[in-house]
Amino acid sequence: QITLKESGLTLMKPTQTLTLTCTFSGFSLSTSGVGVGWIRQPPGKALEWLGIIYWDDERRYSPSLKSRLTITKDTSKNQVVLTMTNMDPVDTATYYCAHKVTGMPFDYWGQGTLVTVSS
Amino acid sequence: DIVMTQSPLSLPVTPGEPASISCRSSQGLLHSNGYNYFDWYLQKPGQPPQLLIYWGSNRASGVSDRFSGSGSGTDFTLKISRVEAEDVGVYYCMQALQTPITFGQGTRLEIK
């Protein structure tokens, strides 16, 4: 059974750096084709894809956020870490991590964590 | 970026009646392997999105056969044969043919 769970600080001040950890089970990020993506959703708004990391350490980022984002993985710990610099109130959102295999959809999602940015 | 446009954005439906949601992409989503890299998700209130349909027409595991997906290229449709109260939520389309992966604006289905 595949599960994912997001964790990290949920209240931030502008200009701070967000670090979220996705801890997963039921699959390995060393298996060919497997990836973990990050998607966020501002309150009452639509889903926005942030980026993804694959088993071979290939990373893809949203062009609009690329300069602020870093996604890394620790295969031994079954964790993926999202780092976003220079947080702003507009970055207030629920952040989700999700499992994906190349050519397949996001089939398993974490419950999400609400990150609030406020001075 | 591939733009995904859904319609309608709001969909009130009487229980037992059918419902249909459309999604149009700004570029074709047909991969060279013959699959459309296009999916439908449902986000129920207070929950993360859940996969309903992948590759345009394949139901995900455990999804009711009341849900069906069709379309190819740039035009896709999600149909619910008989709406039930548990179908309430926001439906999103998504393309994964190329990055950035993009979602539609969402269609809110409510029960009349």
GROMACS .gro file of C-alpha atoms in nm:
model
  231
    1GLN     CA    1   0.000   0.000   0.000
    2ILE     CA    2   0.139   0.335  -0.108
    3THR     CA    3   0.116   0.625   0.135
    4LEU     CA    4   0.269   0.973   0.140
    5LYS     CA    5   0.270   1.238   0.410
    6GLU     CA    6   0.387   1.596   0.404
    7SER     CA    7   0.549   1.761   0.705
    8GLY     CA    8   0.721   2.086   0.791
    9LEU     CA    9   0.668   2.431   0.936
   10THR     CA   10   0.319   2.557   0.860
   11LEU     CA   11   0.350   2.924   0.962
   12MET     CA   12   0.611   3.139   0.797
   13LYS     CA   13   0.708   3.500   0.762
   14PRO     CA   14   0.776   3.671   0.430
   15THR     CA   15   1.127   3.616   0.290
   16GLN     CA   16   1.176   3.295   0.488
   17THR     CA   17   1.264   2.965   0.322
   18LEU     CA   18   1.007   2.684   0.321
   19THR     CA   19   1.124   2.328   0.373
   20LEU     CA   20   0.871   2.049   0.338
   21THR     CA   21   0.939   1.679   0.367
   22CYS     CA   22   0.737   1.411   0.193
   23THR     CA   23   0.778   1.079   0.372
   24PHE     CA   24   0.645   0.785   0.177
   25SER     CA   25   0.604   0.410   0.200
   26GLY     CA   26   0.498   0.129  -0.030
   27PHE     CA   27   0.740   0.213  -0.312
   28SER     CA   28   1.105   0.296  -0.368
   29LEU     CA   29   1.246   0.601  -0.538
   30SER     CA   30   1.526   0.384  -0.669
   31THR     CA   31   1.283   0.191  -0.891
   32SER     CA   32   1.302   0.280  -1.258
   33GLY     CA   33   1.030   0.521  -1.368
   34VAL     CA   34   0.915   0.625  -1.022
   35GLY     CA   35   0.881   0.988  -0.925
   36VAL     CA   36   0.742   1.213  -0.651
   37GLY     CA   37   0.583   1.541  -0.746
   38TRP     CA   38   0.478   1.851  -0.555
   39ILE     CA   39   0.151   2.031  -0.620
   40ARG     CA   40   0.004   2.324  -0.428
   41GLN     CA   41  -0.341   2.477  -0.393
   42PRO     CA   42  -0.407   2.826  -0.259
   43PRO     CA   43  -0.725   2.844  -0.049
   44GLY     CA   44  -1.028   2.819  -0.277
   45LYS     CA   45  -0.818   2.805  -0.591
   46ALA     CA   46  -0.701   2.549  -0.845
   47LEU     CA   47  -0.414   2.304  -0.832
   48GLU     CA   48  -0.068   2.421  -0.939
   49TRP     CA   49   0.216   2.186  -1.024
   50LEU     CA   50   0.549   2.283  -0.868
   51GLY     CA   51   0.793   2.015  -0.972
   52ILE     CA   52   0.894   1.652  -0.969
   53ILE     CA   53   1.194   1.433  -0.897
   54TYR     CA   54   1.248   1.091  -1.054
   55TRP     CA   55   1.433   0.776  -0.955
   56ASP     CA   56   1.735   0.877  -1.163
   57ASP     CA   57   1.752   1.219  -0.992
   58GLU     CA   58   1.604   1.395  -1.295
   59ARG     CA   59   1.420   1.705  -1.175
   60ARG     CA   60   1.167   1.922  -1.348
   61TYR     CA   61   1.036   2.251  -1.210
   62SER     CA   62   0.761   2.495  -1.288
   63PRO     CA   63   0.930   2.765  -1.499
   64SER     CA   64   0.756   3.041  -1.301
   65LEU     CA   65   0.902   2.914  -0.972
   66LYS     CA   66   1.221   2.747  -1.090
   67SER     CA   67   1.452   3.010  -0.942
   68ARG     CA   68   1.304   2.953  -0.596
   69LEU     CA   69   1.256   2.576  -0.591
   70THR     CA   70   1.478   2.282  -0.511
   71ILE     CA   71   1.359   1.922  -0.485
   72THR     CA   72   1.588   1.655  -0.345
   73LYS     CA   73   1.549   1.293  -0.243
   74ASP     CA   74   1.688   1.064   0.021
   75THR     CA   75   1.620   0.716  -0.108
   76SER     CA   76   1.743   0.545   0.208
   77LYS     CA   77   1.495   0.742   0.420
   78ASN     CA   78   1.209   0.726   0.167
   79GLN     CA   79   1.185   1.102   0.171
   80VAL     CA   80   1.162   1.386  -0.078
   81VAL     CA   81   1.231   1.744   0.031
   82LEU     CA   82   1.089   2.059  -0.125
   83THR     CA   83   1.266   2.387  -0.059
   84MET     CA   84   1.117   2.718  -0.165
   85THR     CA   85   1.302   3.041  -0.097
   86ASN     CA   86   1.177   3.394  -0.040
   87MET     CA   87   0.826   3.300   0.070
   88ASP     CA   88   0.550   3.555   0.017
   89PRO     CA   89   0.188   3.570   0.135
   90VAL     CA   90   0.079   3.464  -0.218
   91ASP     CA   91   0.256   3.132  -0.150
   92THR     CA   92  -0.001   3.053   0.119
   93ALA     CA   93  -0.143   2.720   0.006
   94THR     CA   94  -0.192   2.355   0.083
   95TYR     CA   95   0.114   2.170  -0.043
   96TYR     CA   96   0.075   1.812  -0.163
   97CYS     CA   97   0.324   1.546  -0.263
   98ALA     CA   98   0.214   1.268  -0.493
   99HIS     CA   99   0.345   0.945  -0.647
  100LYS     CA  100   0.389   0.918  -1.019
  101VAL     CA  101   0.541   0.675  -1.263
  102THR     CA  102   0.668   0.792  -1.602
  103GLY     CA  103   0.378   0.804  -1.843
  104MET     CA  104   0.123   0.751  -1.569
  105PRO     CA  105  -0.087   0.992  -1.360
  106PHE     CA  106  -0.047   1.108  -1.001
  107ASP     CA  107  -0.212   0.803  -0.852
  108TYR     CA  108  -0.142   0.847  -0.481
  109TRP     CA  109  -0.148   1.176  -0.293
  110GLY     CA  110  -0.056   1.286   0.055
  111GLN     CA  111  -0.318   1.457   0.269
  112GLY     CA  112  -0.146   1.790   0.218
  113THR     CA  113  -0.014   2.049   0.459
  114LEU     CA  114  -0.139   2.407   0.477
  115VAL     CA  115   0.146   2.657   0.475
  116THR     CA  116   0.055   3.012   0.577
  117VAL     CA  117   0.283   3.304   0.503
  118SER     CA  118   0.209   3.613   0.708
  119SER     CA  119   0.398   3.891   0.876
  120ASP     CA  120   0.286   2.598  -2.139
  121ILE     CA  121  -0.016   2.386  -2.231
  122VAL     CA  122  -0.332   2.563  -2.116
  123MET     CA  123  -0.620   2.348  -1.994
  124THR     CA  124  -0.968   2.501  -2.016
  125GLN     CA  125  -1.264   2.338  -1.845
  126SER     CA  126  -1.633   2.398  -1.889
  127PRO     CA  127  -1.859   2.454  -1.718
  128LEU     CA  128  -1.696   2.589  -1.403
  129SER     CA  129  -2.007   2.522  -1.198
  130LEU     CA  130  -2.239   2.226  -1.246
  131PRO     CA  131  -2.558   2.184  -1.040
  132VAL     CA  132  -2.704   1.839  -1.094
  133THR     CA  133  -3.012   1.657  -0.969
  134PRO     CA  134  -2.931   1.317  -0.813
  135GLY     CA  135  -2.982   1.036  -1.061
  136GLU     CA  136  -2.929   1.264  -1.359
  137PRO     CA  137  -2.623   1.250  -1.587
  138ALA     CA  138  -2.347   1.510  -1.590
  139SER     CA  139  -2.074   1.603  -1.833
  140ILE     CA  140  -1.758   1.811  -1.802
  141SER     CA  141  -1.538   1.921  -2.090
  142CYS     CA  142  -1.170   2.002  -2.099
  143ARG     CA  143  -0.980   2.147  -2.392
  144SER     CA  144  -0.604   2.169  -2.416
  145SER     CA  145  -0.413   2.432  -2.613
  146GLN     CA  146  -0.197   2.159  -2.769
  147GLY     CA  147  -0.257   1.796  -2.857
  148LEU     CA  148  -0.190   1.547  -2.577
  149LEU     CA  149  -0.132   1.236  -2.786
  150HIS     CA  150   0.204   1.079  -2.707
  151SER     CA  151   0.398   0.886  -2.970
  152ASN     CA  152   0.310   0.569  -2.780
  153GLY     CA  153  -0.055   0.618  -2.870
  154TYR     CA  154  -0.175   0.731  -2.528
  155ASN     CA  155  -0.320   1.069  -2.443
  156TYR     CA  156  -0.137   1.198  -2.138
  157PHE     CA  157  -0.458   1.337  -1.992
  158ASP     CA  158  -0.622   1.265  -1.657
  159TRP     CA  159  -0.929   1.352  -1.453
  160TYR     CA  160  -0.924   1.403  -1.077
  161LEU     CA  161  -1.195   1.463  -0.820
  162GLN     CA  162  -1.126   1.665  -0.509
  163LYS     CA  163  -1.392   1.605  -0.249
  164PRO     CA  164  -1.435   1.868   0.024
  165GLY     CA  165  -1.143   1.870   0.265
  166GLN     CA  166  -0.958   1.594   0.081
  167PRO     CA  167  -0.665   1.569  -0.160
  168PRO     CA  168  -0.744   1.505  -0.525
  169GLN     CA  169  -0.814   1.147  -0.621
  170LEU     CA  170  -0.749   0.994  -0.960
  171LEU     CA  171  -1.058   0.907  -1.160
  172ILE     CA  172  -0.949   0.860  -1.521
  173TYR     CA  173  -0.606   0.834  -1.681
  174TRP     CA  174  -0.492   0.830  -2.045
  175GLY     CA  175  -0.819   1.000  -2.128
  176SER     CA  176  -1.046   0.698  -2.088
  177ASN     CA  177  -0.907   0.446  -1.839
  178ARG     CA  178  -1.085   0.427  -1.504
  179ALA     CA  179  -0.853   0.415  -1.206
  180SER     CA  180  -0.873   0.123  -0.967
  181GLY     CA  181  -1.182   0.135  -0.748
  182VAL     CA  182  -1.357   0.409  -0.946
  183SER     CA  183  -1.726   0.356  -1.007
  184ASP     CA  184  -1.828   0.258  -1.361
  185ARG     CA  185  -2.068   0.554  -1.350
  186PHE     CA  186  -1.761   0.757  -1.449
  187SER     CA  187  -1.632   0.746  -1.804
  188GLY     CA  188  -1.378   0.947  -1.998
  189SER     CA  189  -1.352   1.006  -2.368
  190GLY     CA  190  -1.171   1.221  -2.620
  191SER     CA  191  -0.835   1.250  -2.785
  192GLY     CA  192  -0.594   1.516  -2.898
  193THR     CA  193  -0.722   1.842  -2.757
  194ASP     CA  194  -1.081   1.771  -2.653
  195PHE     CA  195  -1.181   1.550  -2.363
  196THR     CA  196  -1.502   1.477  -2.173
  197LEU     CA  197  -1.583   1.328  -1.836
  198LYS     CA  198  -1.929   1.181  -1.801
  199ILE     CA  199  -2.114   1.068  -1.492
  200SER     CA  200  -2.404   0.844  -1.589
  201ARG     CA  201  -2.608   0.899  -1.272
  202VAL     CA  202  -2.492   1.156  -1.022
  203GLU     CA  203  -2.492   1.061  -0.656
  204ALA     CA  204  -2.444   1.276  -0.348
  205GLU     CA  205  -2.092   1.139  -0.299
  206ASP     CA  206  -1.984   1.284  -0.636
  207VAL     CA  207  -1.988   1.638  -0.496
  208GLY     CA  208  -1.657   1.820  -0.524
  209VAL     CA  209  -1.428   1.988  -0.774
  210TYR     CA  210  -1.323   1.803  -1.088
  211TYR     CA  211  -0.987   1.882  -1.246
  212CYS     CA  212  -0.833   1.784  -1.574
  213MET     CA  213  -0.457   1.758  -1.604
  214GLN     CA  214  -0.204   1.709  -1.880
  215ALA     CA  215   0.132   1.542  -1.829
  216LEU     CA  216   0.252   1.526  -2.188
  217GLN     CA  217   0.505   1.795  -2.121
  218THR     CA  218   0.632   1.997  -1.829
  219PRO     CA  219   0.515   2.213  -1.677
  220ILE     CA  220   0.232   1.976  -1.592
  221THR     CA  221  -0.084   2.184  -1.598
  222PHE     CA  222  -0.433   2.159  -1.453
  223GLY     CA  223  -0.766   2.302  -1.556
  224GLN     CA  224  -0.941   2.563  -1.343
  225GLY     CA  225  -1.171   2.305  -1.189
  226THR     CA  226  -1.544   2.234  -1.222
  227ARG     CA  227  -1.748   2.245  -0.905
  228LEU     CA  228  -2.027   1.985  -0.906
  229GLU     CA  229  -2.306   2.043  -0.658
  230ILE     CA  230  -2.631   1.866  -0.590
  231LYS     CA  231  -2.950   2.055  -0.667
   0.00000   0.00000   0.00000
